[in-house]
mmCIF file of C-alpha atoms in Angstrom:
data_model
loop_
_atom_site.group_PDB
_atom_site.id
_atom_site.type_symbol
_atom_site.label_atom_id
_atom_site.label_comp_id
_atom_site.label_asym_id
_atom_site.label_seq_id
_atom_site.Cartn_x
_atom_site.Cartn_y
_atom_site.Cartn_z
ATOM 1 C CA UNK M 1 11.580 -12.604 0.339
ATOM 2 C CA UNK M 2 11.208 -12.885 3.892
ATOM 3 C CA UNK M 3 14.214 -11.774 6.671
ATOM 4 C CA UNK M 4 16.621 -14.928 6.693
ATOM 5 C CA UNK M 5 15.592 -16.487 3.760
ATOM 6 C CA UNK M 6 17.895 -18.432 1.564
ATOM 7 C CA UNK M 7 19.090 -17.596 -1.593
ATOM 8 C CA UNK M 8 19.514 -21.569 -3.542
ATOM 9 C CA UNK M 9 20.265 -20.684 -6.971
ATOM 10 C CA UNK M 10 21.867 -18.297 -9.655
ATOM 11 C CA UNK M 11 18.357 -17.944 -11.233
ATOM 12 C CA UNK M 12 16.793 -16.170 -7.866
ATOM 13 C CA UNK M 13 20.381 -13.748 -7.892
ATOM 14 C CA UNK M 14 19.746 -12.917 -11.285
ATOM 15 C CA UNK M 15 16.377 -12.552 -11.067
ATOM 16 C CA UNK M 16 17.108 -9.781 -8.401
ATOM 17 C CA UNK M 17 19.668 -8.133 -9.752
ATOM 18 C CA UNK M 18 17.219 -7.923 -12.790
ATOM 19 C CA UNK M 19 14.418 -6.175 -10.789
ATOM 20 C CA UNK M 20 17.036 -4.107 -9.262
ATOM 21 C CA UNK M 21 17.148 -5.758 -5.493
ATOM 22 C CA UNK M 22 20.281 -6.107 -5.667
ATOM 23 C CA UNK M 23 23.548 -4.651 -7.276
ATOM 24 C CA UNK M 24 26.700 -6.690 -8.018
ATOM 25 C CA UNK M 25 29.737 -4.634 -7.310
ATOM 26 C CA UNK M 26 33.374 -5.621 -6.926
ATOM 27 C CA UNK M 27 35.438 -6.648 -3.774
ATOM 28 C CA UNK M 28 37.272 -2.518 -4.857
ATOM 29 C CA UNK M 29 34.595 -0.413 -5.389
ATOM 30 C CA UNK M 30 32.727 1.120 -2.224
ATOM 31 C CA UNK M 31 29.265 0.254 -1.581
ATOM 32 C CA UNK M 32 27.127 2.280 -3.165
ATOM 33 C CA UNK M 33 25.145 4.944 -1.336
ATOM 34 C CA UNK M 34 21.399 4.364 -2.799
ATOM 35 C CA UNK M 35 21.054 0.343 -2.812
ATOM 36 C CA UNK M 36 18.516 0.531 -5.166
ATOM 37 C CA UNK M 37 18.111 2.122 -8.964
ATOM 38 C CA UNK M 38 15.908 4.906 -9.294
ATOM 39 C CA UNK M 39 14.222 2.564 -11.938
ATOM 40 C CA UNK M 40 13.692 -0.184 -9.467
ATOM 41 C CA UNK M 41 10.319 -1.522 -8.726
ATOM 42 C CA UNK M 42 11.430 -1.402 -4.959
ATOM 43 C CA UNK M 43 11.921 2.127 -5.316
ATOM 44 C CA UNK M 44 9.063 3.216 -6.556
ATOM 45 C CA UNK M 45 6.864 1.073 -4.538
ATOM 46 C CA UNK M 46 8.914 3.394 -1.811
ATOM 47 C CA UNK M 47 7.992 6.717 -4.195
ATOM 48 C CA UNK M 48 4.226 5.660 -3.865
ATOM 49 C CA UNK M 49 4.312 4.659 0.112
ATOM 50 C CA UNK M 50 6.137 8.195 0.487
ATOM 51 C CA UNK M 51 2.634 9.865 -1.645
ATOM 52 C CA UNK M 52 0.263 7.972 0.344
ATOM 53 C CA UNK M 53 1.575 8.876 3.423
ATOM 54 C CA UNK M 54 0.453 12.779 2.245
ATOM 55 C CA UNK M 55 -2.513 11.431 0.751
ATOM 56 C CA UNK M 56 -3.380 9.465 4.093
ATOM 57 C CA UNK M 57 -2.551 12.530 6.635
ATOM 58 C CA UNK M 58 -4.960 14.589 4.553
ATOM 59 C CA UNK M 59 -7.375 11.870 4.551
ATOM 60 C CA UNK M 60 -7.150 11.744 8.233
ATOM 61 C CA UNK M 61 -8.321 15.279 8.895
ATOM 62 C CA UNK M 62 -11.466 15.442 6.545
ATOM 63 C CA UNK M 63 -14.499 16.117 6.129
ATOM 64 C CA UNK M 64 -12.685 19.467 7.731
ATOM 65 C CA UNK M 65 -10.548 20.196 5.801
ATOM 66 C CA UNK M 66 -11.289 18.676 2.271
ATOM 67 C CA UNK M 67 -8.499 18.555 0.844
ATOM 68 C CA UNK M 68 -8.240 15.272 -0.894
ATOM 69 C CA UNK M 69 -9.909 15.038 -4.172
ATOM 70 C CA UNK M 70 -11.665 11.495 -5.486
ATOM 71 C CA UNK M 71 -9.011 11.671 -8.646
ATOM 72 C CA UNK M 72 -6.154 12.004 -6.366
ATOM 73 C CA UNK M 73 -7.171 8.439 -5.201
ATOM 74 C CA UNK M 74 -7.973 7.297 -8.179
ATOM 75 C CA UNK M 75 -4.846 8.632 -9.973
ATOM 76 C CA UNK M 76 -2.964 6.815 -7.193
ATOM 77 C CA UNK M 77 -4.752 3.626 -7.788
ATOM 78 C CA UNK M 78 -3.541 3.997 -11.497
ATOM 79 C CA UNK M 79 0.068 4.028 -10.514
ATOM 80 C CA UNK M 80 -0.484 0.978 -8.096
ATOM 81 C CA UNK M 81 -1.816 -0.704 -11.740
ATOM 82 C CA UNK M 82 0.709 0.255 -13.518
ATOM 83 C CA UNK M 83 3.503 -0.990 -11.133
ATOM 84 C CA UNK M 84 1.594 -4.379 -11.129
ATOM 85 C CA UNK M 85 1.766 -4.791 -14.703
ATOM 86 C CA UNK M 86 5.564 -4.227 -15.005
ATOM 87 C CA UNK M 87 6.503 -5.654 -11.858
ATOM 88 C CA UNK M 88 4.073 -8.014 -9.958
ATOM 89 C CA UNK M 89 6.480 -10.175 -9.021
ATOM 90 C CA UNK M 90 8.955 -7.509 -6.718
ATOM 91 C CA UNK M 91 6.051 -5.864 -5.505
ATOM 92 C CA UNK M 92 4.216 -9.023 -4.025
ATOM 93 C CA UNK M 93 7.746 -9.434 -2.502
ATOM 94 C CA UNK M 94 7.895 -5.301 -1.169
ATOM 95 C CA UNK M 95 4.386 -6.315 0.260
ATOM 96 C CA UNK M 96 6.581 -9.014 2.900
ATOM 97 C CA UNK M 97 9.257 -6.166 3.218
ATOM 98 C CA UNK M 98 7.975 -3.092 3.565
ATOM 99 C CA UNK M 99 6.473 -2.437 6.856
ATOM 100 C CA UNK M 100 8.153 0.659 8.010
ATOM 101 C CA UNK M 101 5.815 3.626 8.633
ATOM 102 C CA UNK M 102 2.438 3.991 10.055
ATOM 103 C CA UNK M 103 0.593 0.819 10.275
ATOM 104 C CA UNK M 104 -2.481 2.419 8.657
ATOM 105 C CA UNK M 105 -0.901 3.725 5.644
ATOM 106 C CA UNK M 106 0.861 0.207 5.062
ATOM 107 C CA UNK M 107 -2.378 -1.505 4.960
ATOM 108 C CA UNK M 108 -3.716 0.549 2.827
ATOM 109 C CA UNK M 109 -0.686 0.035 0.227
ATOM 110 C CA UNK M 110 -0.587 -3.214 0.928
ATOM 111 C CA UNK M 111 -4.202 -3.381 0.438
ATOM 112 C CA UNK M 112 -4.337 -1.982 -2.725
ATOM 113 C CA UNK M 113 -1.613 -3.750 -4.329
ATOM 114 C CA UNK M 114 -2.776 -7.172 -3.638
ATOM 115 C CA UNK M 115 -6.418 -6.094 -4.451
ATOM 116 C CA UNK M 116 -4.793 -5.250 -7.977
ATOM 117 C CA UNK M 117 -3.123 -8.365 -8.226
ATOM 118 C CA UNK M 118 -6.097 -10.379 -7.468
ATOM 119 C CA UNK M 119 -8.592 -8.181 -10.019
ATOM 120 C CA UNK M 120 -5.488 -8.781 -13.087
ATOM 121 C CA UNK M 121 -6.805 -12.288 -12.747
ATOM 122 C CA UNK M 122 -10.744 -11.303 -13.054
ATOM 123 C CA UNK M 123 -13.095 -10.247 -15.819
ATOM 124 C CA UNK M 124 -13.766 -6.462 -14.340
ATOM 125 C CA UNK M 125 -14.010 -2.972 -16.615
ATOM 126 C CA UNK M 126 -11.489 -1.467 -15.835
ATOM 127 C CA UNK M 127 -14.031 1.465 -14.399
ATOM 128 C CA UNK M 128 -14.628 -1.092 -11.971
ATOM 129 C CA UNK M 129 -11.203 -2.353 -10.863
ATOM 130 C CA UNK M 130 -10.666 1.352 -10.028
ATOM 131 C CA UNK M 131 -13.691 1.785 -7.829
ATOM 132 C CA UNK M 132 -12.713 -1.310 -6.161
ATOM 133 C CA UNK M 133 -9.219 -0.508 -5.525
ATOM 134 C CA UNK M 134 -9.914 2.962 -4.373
ATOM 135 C CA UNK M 135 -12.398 1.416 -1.925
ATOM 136 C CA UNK M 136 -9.386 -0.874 -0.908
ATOM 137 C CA UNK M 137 -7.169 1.915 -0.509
ATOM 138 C CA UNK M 138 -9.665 3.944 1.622
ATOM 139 C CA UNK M 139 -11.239 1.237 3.857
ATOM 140 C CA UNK M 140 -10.126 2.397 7.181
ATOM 141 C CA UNK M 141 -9.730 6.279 6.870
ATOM 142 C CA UNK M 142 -12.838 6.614 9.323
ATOM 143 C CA UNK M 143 -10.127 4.856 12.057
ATOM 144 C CA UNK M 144 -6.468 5.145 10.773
ATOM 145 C CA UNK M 145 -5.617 7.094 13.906
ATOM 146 C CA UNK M 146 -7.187 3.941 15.798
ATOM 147 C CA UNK M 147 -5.854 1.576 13.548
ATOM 148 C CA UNK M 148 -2.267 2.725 14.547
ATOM 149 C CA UNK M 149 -2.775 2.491 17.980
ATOM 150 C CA UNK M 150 -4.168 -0.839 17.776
ATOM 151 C CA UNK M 151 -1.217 -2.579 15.946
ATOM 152 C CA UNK M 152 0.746 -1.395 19.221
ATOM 153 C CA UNK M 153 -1.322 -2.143 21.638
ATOM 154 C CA UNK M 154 -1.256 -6.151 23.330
ATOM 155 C CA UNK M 155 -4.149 -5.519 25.668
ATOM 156 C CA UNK M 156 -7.624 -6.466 24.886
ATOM 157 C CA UNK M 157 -9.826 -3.765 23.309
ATOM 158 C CA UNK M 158 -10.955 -1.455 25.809
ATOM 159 C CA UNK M 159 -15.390 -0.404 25.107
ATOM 160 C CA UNK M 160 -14.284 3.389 23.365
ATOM 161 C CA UNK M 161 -12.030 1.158 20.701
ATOM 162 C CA UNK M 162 -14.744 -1.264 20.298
ATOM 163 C CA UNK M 163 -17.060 1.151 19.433
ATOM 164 C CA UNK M 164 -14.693 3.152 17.018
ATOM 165 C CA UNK M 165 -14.277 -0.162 15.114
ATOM 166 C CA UNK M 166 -18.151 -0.497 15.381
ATOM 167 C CA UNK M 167 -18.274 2.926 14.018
ATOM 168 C CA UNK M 168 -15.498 3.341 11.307
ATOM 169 C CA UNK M 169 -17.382 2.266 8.151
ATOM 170 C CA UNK M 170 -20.029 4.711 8.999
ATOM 171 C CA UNK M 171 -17.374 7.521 9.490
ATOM 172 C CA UNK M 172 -15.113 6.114 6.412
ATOM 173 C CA UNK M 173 -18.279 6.248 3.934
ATOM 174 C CA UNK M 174 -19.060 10.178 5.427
ATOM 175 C CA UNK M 175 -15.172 11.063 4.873
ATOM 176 C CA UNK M 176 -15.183 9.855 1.812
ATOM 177 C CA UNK M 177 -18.676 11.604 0.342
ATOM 178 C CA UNK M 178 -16.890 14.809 2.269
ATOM 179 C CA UNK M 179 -14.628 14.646 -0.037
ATOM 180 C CA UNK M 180 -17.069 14.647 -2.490
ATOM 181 C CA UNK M 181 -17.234 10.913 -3.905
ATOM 182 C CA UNK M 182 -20.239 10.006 -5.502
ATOM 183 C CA UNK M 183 -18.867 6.387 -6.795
ATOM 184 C CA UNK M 184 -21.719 3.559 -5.433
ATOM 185 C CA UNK M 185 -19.290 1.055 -5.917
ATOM 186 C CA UNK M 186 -16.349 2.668 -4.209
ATOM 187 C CA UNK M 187 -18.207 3.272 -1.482
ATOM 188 C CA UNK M 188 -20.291 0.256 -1.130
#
């Protein structure tokens, strides 16, 4: 759902109330202080954007420091799956709402989750799909720091930012085989 849109029917209420969007309460009753279940798709989409923030401020200081490991990624990537399978629909629809946070870790959830949702569709091992989503997840770490910046920025690209874009798949694909992944297809 987009801001402003237009609820037309008791099927789209119930279908939220269902994935835990939204809470009926009576006209008596306070509002409640946590809007959303803990079981709600919405809130763990929240749970994971909270992890990869960690996972993306760790990614942002290697090949220093290290201290990411290839199955943290790829254990992460399993969780986006999972949530997919049990609730595709809500989390296309946290895709359109959640944009709070760092611009680069956003892109890289919302990155992964649609990259799930379009693999679910395709004939891939399931080796594979978790390559590919890890590679979707970890596109940018050679310029998250510049990736931020640029979001904010309305001016054109000044010639150090045009070479850090020139230069971030190089720097992404030594990151990421700093951190010790060996994975052609992840990083290909």
């Amino acid at each position: 759902l987009r801001r402003g849109f237009v609820i037309n029917s008791q099927r789209q209420i119930d279908a939220m109330v269902e994935r835990g969007a939204y809470q009926e309460r009576d006209s008596q009753s306070p509002a409640p202080a946590q809007p959303q279940t803990p079981d709600s798709p919405f809130h763990r989409y929240d749970a994971l954007h909270s992890r990869l923030k960690l996972i993306c401020d760790s990614l942002e200081s290697l090949p220093e420091a290290g201290q990411v490991a290839p199955e943290q990624i790829t254990a992460f990537c399993s969780d986006v799956q999972e949530l997919c399978g049990l609730e595709g629909d809500a989390l296309l629809a946290a895709v359109h709402l959640v944009h709070e946070g760092r611009d680069s870790v956003i892109h890289a959830l919302h990155s992964v989750t649609l990259t799930e949702m379009l693999l679910d569709s395709q004939k891939v091992t399931e080796a594979e799909r978790l390559s590919i989503l890890a590679a979707a997840l970890t596109q940018n770490v050679g310029m998250m720091t510049l990736h931020d910046s640029l979001c904010k920025q309305k001016e054109p690209l000044s010639e150090s930012q045009k070479i850090g874009i020139k230069q971030h798949p190089r720097k992404s694909l030594e990151a990421l085989q700093g951190m010790g992944v060996k994975d052609s297809l992840w990083l290909n």
